[in-house]
């Protein structure tokens, strides 16, 4: 059997391995993983979607089960496909261009984020299970229903791939126009009538190459045809803007410090809370955020919490910043770790509160001990949680 026929099995093996690494909290914790997927998308397309994404893999598994059950895979009628296709790019633009709270709630409805949350061992709300079940159920009848229409993450990688030099290239001399590549494409891309795949919908799954009966008709190689100058400039601008915004969602800055003086004008009216009986000093505590541990240094002076500084966290900066700016100010002004969580960033909020409480418990606070046991589990909240990159 030649290599291209082995590609589907190889891809499924990589997808399942990636899912295990995600569940163990290893893959996204690797320092260069996010950057590597972004750079790969710019040069060779959304490798992440075709080979790594846990929810993409789940949709592929359900599609295989559908074929096993003899359920015929159906394509969307062309008119409906054209109507649905822009949706995920519109959602991506809205999330990048606005900071309204309701945008955060989009991610509560996102089956990919919900499934990742489940993999990471967090409990998810009934509604989260419902959206996962709906899209996995649809996958029995139609390939990648979520990826092709609503996934914001996939839209980002797709848009980053607009200038990719490496893509699926068709050799018109060898192609016999059998259409098997088109029929195998989960994203309904017209491959057989083009010299190269230019669509941002392509997920680099390589199904088209495996399905092609001719050995040299399709290849993953450098495309020869250049874009028109105006299209190229527009594509470059989109890619540059997305690249810069993606950098912002990398691992959170470790330089996040809020002091009591930043949050209240004078300390005369502040009474001691969780730091009662704690000696002056800097104490370190750890809590569990969305993607793992959040470590924080807490400074205590005269039995008051006077400074809270982030040491490390793997949570996405967008959500961590949101939680940090709200929760830490409250902790300082209320002098307790038991404050309300930030809407839309519940997991990061609870992680911060836990870390502060644990730092104070280690310092000998009995008040913080009681507070820590009362802290809510992030999953008890119904609103959004940090999304993945
Ligand atoms: S489109 Fe979204 S859900 Fe689909 S594979 Fe890509 S990131 Fe995953
Ligand atoms: S064009 Fe080929 S590689 Fe791209 S999504 Fe379709 S089948 Fe997969």
mmCIF file of C-alpha atoms and ligand atoms in Angstrom:
data_model
loop_
_atom_site.group_PDB
_atom_site.id
_atom_site.type_symbol
_atom_site.label_atom_id
_atom_site.label_comp_id
_atom_site.label_asym_id
_atom_site.label_seq_id
_atom_site.Cartn_x
_atom_site.Cartn_y
_atom_site.Cartn_z
ATOM 1 C CA UNK A 1 0.000 0.000 0.000
ATOM 2 C CA UNK A 2 1.521 3.363 -0.927
ATOM 3 C CA UNK A 3 1.968 6.210 1.516
ATOM 4 C CA UNK A 4 -1.039 8.258 0.417
ATOM 5 C CA UNK A 5 -3.389 5.361 1.163
ATOM 6 C CA UNK A 6 -1.941 5.178 4.665
ATOM 7 C CA UNK A 7 -2.567 8.873 5.343
ATOM 8 C CA UNK A 8 -6.068 8.493 6.909
ATOM 9 C CA UNK A 9 -4.792 5.976 9.480
ATOM 10 C CA UNK A 10 -1.714 8.061 10.186
ATOM 11 C CA UNK A 11 -3.880 11.153 10.654
ATOM 12 C CA UNK A 12 -6.272 9.385 13.035
ATOM 13 C CA UNK A 13 -3.289 8.133 15.062
ATOM 14 C CA UNK A 14 -1.919 11.678 15.337
ATOM 15 C CA UNK A 15 -5.372 13.059 16.221
ATOM 16 C CA UNK A 16 -5.913 10.489 19.001
ATOM 17 C CA UNK A 17 -2.402 11.060 20.370
ATOM 18 C CA UNK A 18 -3.014 14.822 20.386
ATOM 19 C CA UNK A 19 -6.291 14.268 22.237
ATOM 20 C CA UNK A 20 -4.490 12.298 24.943
ATOM 21 C CA UNK A 21 -1.826 15.027 25.239
ATOM 22 C CA UNK A 22 -4.542 17.691 25.535
ATOM 23 C CA UNK A 23 -6.380 15.664 28.203
ATOM 24 C CA UNK A 24 -3.137 15.317 30.159
ATOM 25 C CA UNK A 25 -2.703 19.093 29.976
ATOM 26 C CA UNK A 26 0.597 18.637 28.110
ATOM 27 C CA UNK A 27 0.046 19.815 24.523
ATOM 28 C CA UNK A 28 -1.239 23.346 25.108
ATOM 29 C CA UNK A 29 1.209 23.780 27.976
ATOM 30 C CA UNK A 30 4.184 23.356 25.620
ATOM 31 C CA UNK A 31 5.751 26.802 25.254
ATOM 32 C CA UNK A 32 5.921 26.835 21.451
ATOM 33 C CA UNK A 33 2.789 24.846 20.574
ATOM 34 C CA UNK A 34 0.489 27.788 19.905
ATOM 35 C CA UNK A 35 3.103 29.648 17.891
ATOM 36 C CA UNK A 36 3.910 26.534 15.886
ATOM 37 C CA UNK A 37 0.257 26.034 14.840
ATOM 38 C CA UNK A 38 -0.009 29.677 13.814
ATOM 39 C CA UNK A 39 3.221 29.673 11.798
ATOM 40 C CA UNK A 40 2.213 26.343 10.226
ATOM 41 C CA UNK A 41 -1.150 27.839 9.200
ATOM 42 C CA UNK A 42 0.567 30.772 7.466
ATOM 43 C CA UNK A 43 2.899 28.554 5.453
ATOM 44 C CA UNK A 44 0.994 25.317 4.972
ATOM 45 C CA UNK A 45 -2.606 25.798 6.128
ATOM 46 C CA UNK A 46 -4.631 24.770 9.189
ATOM 47 C CA UNK A 47 -2.631 21.688 10.184
ATOM 48 C CA UNK A 48 -4.139 22.156 13.642
ATOM 49 C CA UNK A 49 -7.667 21.528 12.336
ATOM 50 C CA UNK A 50 -6.824 18.474 10.271
ATOM 51 C CA UNK A 51 -4.369 16.760 12.600
ATOM 52 C CA UNK A 52 -4.568 18.069 16.148
ATOM 53 C CA UNK A 53 -7.909 19.541 17.217
ATOM 54 C CA UNK A 54 -9.762 17.293 19.659
ATOM 55 C CA UNK A 55 -13.203 18.294 18.411
ATOM 56 C CA UNK A 56 -12.191 17.920 14.783
ATOM 57 C CA UNK A 57 -11.041 14.410 15.663
ATOM 58 C CA UNK A 58 -14.345 13.641 17.393
ATOM 59 C CA UNK A 59 -16.303 14.766 14.331
ATOM 60 C CA UNK A 60 -14.103 12.524 12.158
ATOM 61 C CA UNK A 61 -14.678 9.562 14.489
ATOM 62 C CA UNK A 62 -18.451 10.071 14.345
ATOM 63 C CA UNK A 63 -18.261 10.358 10.548
ATOM 64 C CA UNK A 64 -16.461 6.989 10.479
ATOM 65 C CA UNK A 65 -19.142 5.486 12.723
ATOM 66 C CA UNK A 66 -21.758 6.890 10.350
ATOM 67 C CA UNK A 67 -20.088 5.179 7.368
ATOM 68 C CA UNK A 68 -19.806 1.965 9.417
ATOM 69 C CA UNK A 69 -23.556 2.163 10.074
ATOM 70 C CA UNK A 70 -24.044 2.648 6.318
ATOM 71 C CA UNK A 71 -25.292 6.207 6.788
ATOM 72 C CA UNK A 72 -24.579 8.141 3.610
ATOM 73 C CA UNK A 73 -22.538 11.309 4.080
ATOM 74 C CA UNK A 74 -24.446 14.247 2.679
ATOM 75 C CA UNK A 75 -23.139 17.530 1.291
ATOM 76 C CA UNK A 76 -25.032 20.744 1.945
ATOM 77 C CA UNK A 77 -26.799 22.159 -1.110
ATOM 78 C CA UNK A 78 -24.460 24.710 -2.699
ATOM 79 C CA UNK A 79 -26.675 27.697 -1.944
ATOM 80 C CA UNK A 80 -26.928 26.803 1.759
ATOM 81 C CA UNK A 81 -23.189 26.081 1.923
ATOM 82 C CA UNK A 82 -22.425 29.527 0.498
ATOM 83 C CA UNK A 83 -24.755 31.104 3.042
ATOM 84 C CA UNK A 84 -23.274 29.210 5.994
ATOM 85 C CA UNK A 85 -19.591 29.456 5.051
ATOM 86 C CA UNK A 86 -19.020 33.120 6.036
ATOM 87 C CA UNK A 87 -20.566 32.615 9.475
ATOM 88 C CA UNK A 88 -17.420 31.555 11.291
ATOM 89 C CA UNK A 89 -15.390 34.407 9.759
ATOM 90 C CA UNK A 90 -18.061 36.899 10.817
ATOM 91 C CA UNK A 91 -17.967 35.455 14.357
ATOM 92 C CA UNK A 92 -14.178 35.690 14.343
ATOM 93 C CA UNK A 93 -14.294 39.342 13.254
ATOM 94 C CA UNK A 94 -16.905 40.160 15.895
ATOM 95 C CA UNK A 95 -14.863 38.548 18.668
ATOM 96 C CA UNK A 96 -11.712 40.370 17.586
ATOM 97 C CA UNK A 97 -13.316 43.754 17.076
ATOM 98 C CA UNK A 98 -15.532 43.966 20.149
ATOM 99 C CA UNK A 99 -14.971 43.337 23.801
ATOM 100 C CA UNK A 100 -18.630 43.172 24.791
ATOM 101 C CA UNK A 101 -19.420 40.645 27.498
ATOM 102 C CA UNK A 102 -21.876 38.763 25.336
ATOM 103 C CA UNK A 103 -18.984 37.757 23.107
ATOM 104 C CA UNK A 104 -17.556 35.800 25.995
ATOM 105 C CA UNK A 105 -20.783 33.876 26.165
ATOM 106 C CA UNK A 106 -20.307 32.704 22.576
ATOM 107 C CA UNK A 107 -17.667 30.407 23.967
ATOM 108 C CA UNK A 108 -20.158 28.938 26.415
ATOM 109 C CA UNK A 109 -22.049 27.618 23.377
ATOM 110 C CA UNK A 110 -18.881 26.449 21.660
ATOM 111 C CA UNK A 111 -18.790 22.616 21.625
ATOM 112 C CA UNK A 112 -15.037 22.662 20.998
ATOM 113 C CA UNK A 113 -14.370 24.657 24.190
ATOM 114 C CA UNK A 114 -16.874 22.545 26.108
ATOM 115 C CA UNK A 115 -15.302 19.302 24.929
ATOM 116 C CA UNK A 116 -11.846 20.577 25.812
ATOM 117 C CA UNK A 117 -13.138 21.483 29.243
ATOM 118 C CA UNK A 118 -14.399 17.912 29.638
ATOM 119 C CA UNK A 119 -11.028 16.518 28.508
ATOM 120 C CA UNK A 120 -9.280 18.677 31.085
ATOM 121 C CA UNK A 121 -11.418 17.124 33.828
ATOM 122 C CA UNK A 122 -13.768 20.066 34.423
ATOM 123 C CA UNK A 123 -17.465 19.389 34.686
ATOM 124 C CA UNK A 124 -19.616 21.083 32.092
ATOM 125 C CA UNK A 125 -23.187 22.312 32.161
ATOM 126 C CA UNK A 126 -26.053 20.347 30.587
ATOM 127 C CA UNK A 127 -26.205 22.895 27.808
ATOM 128 C CA UNK A 128 -22.536 22.231 27.027
ATOM 129 C CA UNK A 129 -23.292 18.531 26.635
ATOM 130 C CA UNK A 130 -26.285 19.357 24.453
ATOM 131 C CA UNK A 131 -24.205 21.336 21.923
ATOM 132 C CA UNK A 132 -21.512 18.652 21.882
ATOM 133 C CA UNK A 133 -24.123 15.951 21.285
ATOM 134 C CA UNK A 134 -25.854 18.008 18.587
ATOM 135 C CA UNK A 135 -22.702 18.516 16.515
ATOM 136 C CA UNK A 136 -21.419 14.981 17.020
ATOM 137 C CA UNK A 137 -24.856 13.653 16.031
ATOM 138 C CA UNK A 138 -24.794 15.796 12.887
ATOM 139 C CA UNK A 139 -21.336 14.401 12.068
ATOM 140 C CA UNK A 140 -22.948 11.019 11.382
ATOM 141 C CA UNK A 141 -24.658 12.573 8.361
ATOM 142 C CA UNK A 142 -22.430 15.453 7.298
ATOM 143 C CA UNK A 143 -18.650 15.815 7.652
ATOM 144 C CA UNK A 144 -17.264 18.421 10.046
ATOM 145 C CA UNK A 145 -20.540 20.318 10.601
ATOM 146 C CA UNK A 146 -19.068 22.543 13.299
ATOM 147 C CA UNK A 147 -15.731 23.214 11.589
ATOM 148 C CA UNK A 148 -17.287 24.278 8.300
ATOM 149 C CA UNK A 149 -19.796 26.729 9.738
ATOM 150 C CA UNK A 150 -19.234 27.983 13.273
ATOM 151 C CA UNK A 151 -15.756 27.325 14.615
ATOM 152 C CA UNK A 152 -14.003 30.598 15.394
ATOM 153 C CA UNK A 153 -10.703 28.874 16.082
ATOM 154 C CA UNK A 154 -10.815 27.152 12.710
ATOM 155 C CA UNK A 155 -11.758 30.458 11.059
ATOM 156 C CA UNK A 156 -8.620 32.002 12.529
ATOM 157 C CA UNK A 157 -6.370 29.271 11.155
ATOM 158 C CA UNK A 158 -8.236 29.352 7.833
ATOM 159 C CA UNK A 159 -7.797 33.126 7.480
ATOM 160 C CA UNK A 160 -4.119 32.829 8.464
ATOM 161 C CA UNK A 161 -3.717 30.359 5.588
ATOM 162 C CA UNK A 162 -4.792 32.892 2.947
ATOM 163 C CA UNK A 163 -1.185 33.402 1.846
ATOM 164 C CA UNK A 164 0.022 29.814 2.274
ATOM 165 C CA UNK A 165 2.574 28.854 -0.369
ATOM 166 C CA UNK A 166 2.222 25.121 0.371
ATOM 167 C CA UNK A 167 -1.132 23.638 -0.500
ATOM 168 C CA UNK A 168 -2.987 20.935 -2.437
ATOM 169 C CA UNK A 169 -1.845 21.306 -6.046
ATOM 170 C CA UNK A 170 -3.594 19.606 -8.987
ATOM 171 C CA UNK A 171 -1.686 18.456 -12.019
ATOM 172 C CA UNK A 172 -4.232 18.994 -14.799
ATOM 173 C CA UNK A 173 -2.328 16.685 -17.188
ATOM 174 C CA UNK A 174 -2.615 13.704 -14.833
ATOM 175 C CA UNK A 175 -6.127 14.474 -13.491
ATOM 176 C CA UNK A 176 -8.887 12.336 -15.051
ATOM 177 C CA UNK A 177 -11.709 14.500 -13.628
ATOM 178 C CA UNK A 178 -13.253 11.589 -11.711
ATOM 179 C CA UNK A 179 -14.331 13.941 -8.886
ATOM 180 C CA UNK A 180 -13.231 11.535 -6.143
ATOM 181 C CA UNK A 181 -11.215 14.294 -4.460
ATOM 182 C CA UNK A 182 -14.271 16.589 -4.331
ATOM 183 C CA UNK A 183 -16.417 13.778 -2.914
ATOM 184 C CA UNK A 184 -13.855 13.060 -0.181
ATOM 185 C CA UNK A 185 -13.429 16.647 0.999
ATOM 186 C CA UNK A 186 -15.108 17.220 4.391
ATOM 187 C CA UNK A 187 -15.178 20.964 3.729
ATOM 188 C CA UNK A 188 -16.876 20.701 0.318
ATOM 189 C CA UNK A 189 -14.056 22.399 -1.575
ATOM 190 C CA UNK A 190 -14.017 22.215 -5.354
ATOM 191 C CA UNK A 191 -10.622 20.652 -5.964
ATOM 192 C CA UNK A 192 -11.032 19.062 -9.363
ATOM 193 C CA UNK A 193 -11.699 22.338 -11.207
ATOM 194 C CA UNK A 194 -8.824 24.337 -9.770
ATOM 195 C CA UNK A 195 -5.052 24.247 -10.161
ATOM 196 C CA UNK A 196 -4.510 24.608 -6.414
ATOM 197 C CA UNK A 197 -6.631 24.784 -3.269
ATOM 198 C CA UNK A 198 -6.860 28.429 -2.181
ATOM 199 C CA UNK A 199 -9.850 28.137 0.124
ATOM 200 C CA UNK A 200 -9.467 29.164 3.791
ATOM 201 C CA UNK A 201 -11.911 26.304 4.484
ATOM 202 C CA UNK A 202 -9.254 23.671 3.723
ATOM 203 C CA UNK A 203 -8.192 21.829 6.902
ATOM 204 C CA UNK A 204 -5.164 20.000 5.484
ATOM 205 C CA UNK A 205 -6.781 16.621 6.094
ATOM 206 C CA UNK A 206 -5.227 15.189 2.896
ATOM 207 C CA UNK A 207 -8.398 13.154 2.195
ATOM 208 C CA UNK A 208 -8.339 14.419 -1.383
ATOM 209 C CA UNK A 209 -4.827 13.089 -1.953
ATOM 210 C CA UNK A 210 -5.725 9.700 -0.467
ATOM 211 C CA UNK A 211 -8.906 9.471 -2.547
ATOM 212 C CA UNK A 212 -7.258 10.329 -5.875
ATOM 213 C CA UNK A 213 -6.812 7.206 -8.034
ATOM 214 C CA UNK A 214 -3.920 8.749 -10.015
ATOM 215 C CA UNK A 215 -0.533 8.854 -8.363
ATOM 216 C CA UNK A 216 0.641 12.252 -9.560
ATOM 217 C CA UNK A 217 -2.601 14.192 -10.025
ATOM 218 C CA UNK A 218 -2.709 15.742 -6.547
ATOM 219 C CA UNK A 219 0.194 16.676 -4.308
ATOM 220 C CA UNK A 220 0.893 18.798 -1.273
ATOM 221 C CA UNK A 221 3.418 21.181 -2.755
ATOM 222 C CA UNK A 222 4.271 24.768 -3.657
ATOM 223 C CA UNK A 223 1.577 26.414 -5.714
ATOM 224 C CA UNK A 224 2.810 28.057 -8.896
ATOM 225 C CA UNK A 225 0.027 30.511 -9.594
ATOM 226 C CA UNK A 226 0.429 33.809 -7.763
ATOM 227 C CA UNK A 227 -2.491 35.806 -6.396
ATOM 228 C CA UNK A 228 -3.442 39.090 -8.053
ATOM 229 C CA UNK A 229 -1.545 41.993 -6.364
ATOM 230 C CA UNK A 230 -4.693 43.501 -4.799
ATOM 231 C CA UNK A 231 -5.814 40.116 -3.427
ATOM 232 C CA UNK A 232 -2.327 39.423 -2.152
ATOM 233 C CA UNK A 233 -2.138 42.770 -0.310
ATOM 234 C CA UNK A 234 -5.589 42.249 1.240
ATOM 235 C CA UNK A 235 -4.654 38.706 2.284
ATOM 236 C CA UNK A 236 -1.350 39.858 3.770
ATOM 237 C CA UNK A 237 -3.126 42.559 5.794
ATOM 238 C CA UNK A 238 -5.613 40.019 7.186
ATOM 239 C CA UNK A 239 -2.836 37.568 8.032
ATOM 240 C CA UNK A 240 -0.694 40.300 9.675
ATOM 241 C CA UNK A 241 -3.649 41.541 11.776
ATOM 242 C CA UNK A 242 -4.530 38.019 12.877
ATOM 243 C CA UNK A 243 -0.924 37.161 13.620
ATOM 244 C CA UNK A 244 -0.574 40.206 15.895
ATOM 245 C CA UNK A 245 -3.854 39.483 17.668
ATOM 246 C CA UNK A 246 -2.862 35.820 18.097
ATOM 247 C CA UNK A 247 0.321 36.882 19.845
ATOM 248 C CA UNK A 248 -1.882 38.567 22.452
ATOM 249 C CA UNK A 249 -3.585 35.293 23.329
ATOM 250 C CA UNK A 250 -0.367 33.468 24.057
ATOM 251 C CA UNK A 251 0.528 32.540 27.614
ATOM 252 C CA UNK A 252 -0.329 35.331 30.009
ATOM 253 C CA UNK A 253 2.132 37.960 30.956
ATOM 254 C CA UNK A 254 3.885 37.186 34.199
ATOM 255 C CA UNK A 255 4.171 40.867 35.018
ATOM 256 C CA UNK A 256 0.780 41.382 36.635
ATOM 257 C CA UNK A 257 0.903 43.034 40.020
ATOM 258 C CA UNK A 258 -1.877 44.933 41.782
ATOM 259 C CA UNK A 259 -1.266 46.718 45.079
ATOM 260 C CA UNK A 260 -3.655 47.954 47.735
ATOM 261 C CA UNK A 261 -2.685 51.553 46.917
ATOM 262 C CA UNK A 262 -3.899 50.962 43.324
ATOM 263 C CA UNK A 263 -7.375 50.001 44.477
ATOM 264 C CA UNK A 264 -8.174 52.219 47.492
ATOM 265 C CA UNK A 265 -7.107 55.786 48.229
ATOM 266 C CA UNK A 266 -6.221 55.274 51.927
ATOM 267 C CA UNK A 267 -5.757 52.246 54.158
ATOM 268 C CA UNK A 268 -7.197 53.792 57.370
ATOM 269 C CA UNK A 269 -10.685 52.363 56.854
ATOM 270 C CA UNK A 270 -9.477 48.959 55.677
ATOM 271 C CA UNK A 271 -9.852 46.260 58.276
ATOM 272 C CA UNK A 272 -7.929 43.048 58.376
ATOM 273 C CA UNK A 273 -9.633 40.009 56.815
ATOM 274 C CA UNK A 274 -8.031 36.780 55.599
ATOM 275 C CA UNK A 275 -4.571 38.064 56.602
ATOM 276 C CA UNK A 276 -5.520 38.427 60.303
ATOM 277 C CA UNK A 277 -2.717 37.064 62.446
ATOM 278 C CA UNK A 278 -0.376 36.646 59.459
ATOM 279 C CA UNK A 279 3.145 37.996 59.876
ATOM 280 C CA UNK A 280 4.520 40.487 57.358
ATOM 281 C CA UNK A 281 6.020 38.778 54.331
ATOM 282 C CA UNK A 282 5.506 37.544 50.758
ATOM 283 C CA UNK A 283 3.696 34.200 50.480
ATOM 284 C CA UNK A 284 3.209 32.022 47.430
ATOM 285 C CA UNK A 285 0.041 30.043 46.670
ATOM 286 C CA UNK A 286 -1.308 27.958 43.807
ATOM 287 C CA UNK A 287 -4.843 27.425 42.519
ATOM 288 C CA UNK A 288 -6.368 25.578 39.571
ATOM 289 C CA UNK A 289 -7.277 27.703 36.543
ATOM 290 C CA UNK A 290 -8.733 26.584 33.204
ATOM 291 C CA UNK A 291 -5.528 25.114 31.814
ATOM 292 C CA UNK A 292 -3.717 24.183 34.981
ATOM 293 C CA UNK A 293 -2.083 25.906 37.898
ATOM 294 C CA UNK A 294 -2.131 29.617 38.615
ATOM 295 C CA UNK A 295 0.620 30.688 41.024
ATOM 296 C CA UNK A 296 0.454 33.959 42.877
ATOM 297 C CA UNK A 297 2.583 35.909 45.380
ATOM 298 C CA UNK A 298 0.648 37.633 48.154
ATOM 299 C CA UNK A 299 2.303 40.390 50.204
ATOM 300 C CA UNK A 300 1.073 40.945 53.755
ATOM 301 C CA UNK A 301 1.890 44.050 55.809
ATOM 302 C CA UNK A 302 0.304 44.889 59.161
ATOM 303 C CA UNK A 303 -2.142 41.989 58.701
ATOM 304 C CA UNK A 304 -3.401 43.498 55.437
ATOM 305 C CA UNK A 305 -3.065 42.012 51.940
ATOM 306 C CA UNK A 306 -1.120 44.817 50.271
ATOM 307 C CA UNK A 307 -0.069 43.278 46.956
ATOM 308 C CA UNK A 308 -1.107 40.379 44.716
ATOM 309 C CA UNK A 309 1.325 39.441 41.942
ATOM 310 C CA UNK A 310 0.917 36.766 39.272
ATOM 311 C CA UNK A 311 3.867 34.384 39.128
ATOM 312 C CA UNK A 312 2.689 32.009 36.402
ATOM 313 C CA UNK A 313 -0.373 30.682 34.610
ATOM 314 C CA UNK A 314 -1.155 28.799 31.410
ATOM 315 C CA UNK A 315 -4.641 30.315 31.014
ATOM 316 C CA UNK A 316 -5.167 32.467 27.917
ATOM 317 C CA UNK A 317 -4.253 36.061 28.597
ATOM 318 C CA UNK A 318 -7.593 37.427 27.362
ATOM 319 C CA UNK A 319 -9.469 35.535 30.083
ATOM 320 C CA UNK A 320 -6.798 35.714 32.725
ATOM 321 C CA UNK A 321 -6.526 39.499 32.341
ATOM 322 C CA UNK A 322 -10.272 39.803 32.641
ATOM 323 C CA UNK A 323 -10.346 37.735 35.821
ATOM 324 C CA UNK A 324 -7.229 39.346 37.264
ATOM 325 C CA UNK A 325 -8.299 42.945 36.774
ATOM 326 C CA UNK A 326 -11.659 42.333 38.476
ATOM 327 C CA UNK A 327 -10.988 39.713 41.117
ATOM 328 C CA UNK A 328 -7.662 40.980 42.472
ATOM 329 C CA UNK A 329 -8.965 44.530 43.026
ATOM 330 C CA UNK A 330 -11.907 43.047 44.935
ATOM 331 C CA UNK A 331 -9.619 40.808 47.011
ATOM 332 C CA UNK A 332 -7.521 43.811 47.980
ATOM 333 C CA UNK A 333 -10.392 46.146 48.795
ATOM 334 C CA UNK A 334 -12.430 43.450 50.597
ATOM 335 C CA UNK A 335 -9.290 41.812 52.144
ATOM 336 C CA UNK A 336 -10.623 38.348 51.414
ATOM 337 C CA UNK A 337 -10.168 35.687 48.740
ATOM 338 C CA UNK A 338 -13.881 34.925 48.881
ATOM 339 C CA UNK A 339 -15.083 37.486 46.320
ATOM 340 C CA UNK A 340 -17.349 37.166 43.273
ATOM 341 C CA UNK A 341 -15.854 35.639 40.138
ATOM 342 C CA UNK A 342 -15.497 37.699 36.938
ATOM 343 C CA UNK A 343 -18.289 37.017 34.457
ATOM 344 C CA UNK A 344 -17.016 35.068 31.464
ATOM 345 C CA UNK A 345 -13.740 34.064 33.138
ATOM 346 C CA UNK A 346 -14.922 31.841 35.951
ATOM 347 C CA UNK A 347 -12.165 29.228 35.911
ATOM 348 C CA UNK A 348 -9.370 31.805 35.991
ATOM 349 C CA UNK A 349 -11.194 33.732 38.746
ATOM 350 C CA UNK A 350 -11.556 30.677 40.971
ATOM 351 C CA UNK A 351 -7.912 29.757 40.328
ATOM 352 C CA UNK A 352 -6.771 33.222 41.463
ATOM 353 C CA UNK A 353 -8.948 33.126 44.572
ATOM 354 C CA UNK A 354 -7.703 29.650 45.463
ATOM 355 C CA UNK A 355 -4.087 30.710 44.979
ATOM 356 C CA UNK A 356 -4.482 33.737 47.278
ATOM 357 C CA UNK A 357 -6.298 31.664 49.924
ATOM 358 C CA UNK A 358 -3.646 28.929 49.781
ATOM 359 C CA UNK A 359 -0.828 31.469 50.123
ATOM 360 C CA UNK A 360 -2.457 32.849 53.258
ATOM 361 C CA UNK A 361 -3.231 29.385 54.657
ATOM 362 C CA UNK A 362 0.454 28.492 54.267
ATOM 363 C CA UNK A 363 1.238 31.731 56.131
ATOM 364 C CA UNK A 364 -0.884 30.536 59.044
ATOM 365 C CA UNK A 365 -4.254 32.184 58.346
ATOM 366 C CA UNK A 366 -7.186 30.282 59.778
ATOM 367 C CA UNK A 367 -9.663 32.751 58.257
ATOM 368 C CA UNK A 368 -8.418 31.958 54.739
ATOM 369 C CA UNK A 369 -8.750 28.250 55.502
ATOM 370 C CA UNK A 370 -12.473 28.674 56.021
ATOM 371 C CA UNK A 371 -12.721 30.868 52.905
ATOM 372 C CA UNK A 372 -10.868 28.346 50.726
ATOM 373 C CA UNK A 373 -13.248 25.527 51.606
ATOM 374 C CA UNK A 374 -16.170 27.811 50.665
ATOM 375 C CA UNK A 375 -14.797 28.792 47.257
ATOM 376 C CA UNK A 376 -17.125 27.702 44.443
ATOM 377 C CA UNK A 377 -16.017 25.105 41.919
ATOM 378 C CA UNK A 378 -15.753 26.871 38.569
ATOM 379 C CA UNK A 379 -18.153 24.342 37.053
ATOM 380 C CA UNK A 380 -20.932 25.484 39.384
ATOM 381 C CA UNK A 381 -21.187 28.661 37.336
ATOM 382 C CA UNK A 382 -23.202 28.678 34.167
ATOM 383 C CA UNK A 383 -21.408 31.485 32.386
ATOM 384 C CA UNK A 384 -18.450 31.302 30.062
ATOM 385 C CA UNK A 385 -15.037 30.011 30.753
ATOM 386 C CA UNK A 386 -11.645 30.642 29.230
ATOM 387 C CA UNK A 387 -11.405 29.356 25.713
ATOM 388 C CA UNK A 388 -8.487 27.701 24.145
ATOM 389 C CA UNK A 389 -6.288 29.251 21.535
HETATM 390 S S1 LIG B 1 -12.413 24.144 12.685
HETATM 391 FE FE1 LIG B 1 -12.456 24.328 14.933
HETATM 392 S S2 LIG B 1 -13.323 22.422 15.710
HETATM 393 FE FE2 LIG B 1 -12.752 22.130 13.568
HETATM 394 S S3 LIG B 1 -10.749 21.280 13.676
HETATM 395 FE FE3 LIG B 1 -10.460 23.479 13.432
HETATM 396 S S4 LIG B 1 -10.341 24.305 15.522
HETATM 397 FE FE4 LIG B 1 -11.131 22.219 15.662
HETATM 398 S S1 LIG B 2 -9.017 20.286 -0.045
HETATM 399 FE FE1 LIG B 2 -8.144 18.281 0.470
HETATM 400 S S2 LIG B 2 -6.847 18.710 2.276
HETATM 401 FE FE2 LIG B 2 -8.237 20.467 2.045
HETATM 402 S S3 LIG B 2 -10.006 19.987 3.330
HETATM 403 FE FE3 LIG B 2 -10.500 19.253 1.263
HETATM 404 S S4 LIG B 2 -9.867 17.106 1.263
HETATM 405 FE FE4 LIG B 2 -8.880 18.069 3.038
#
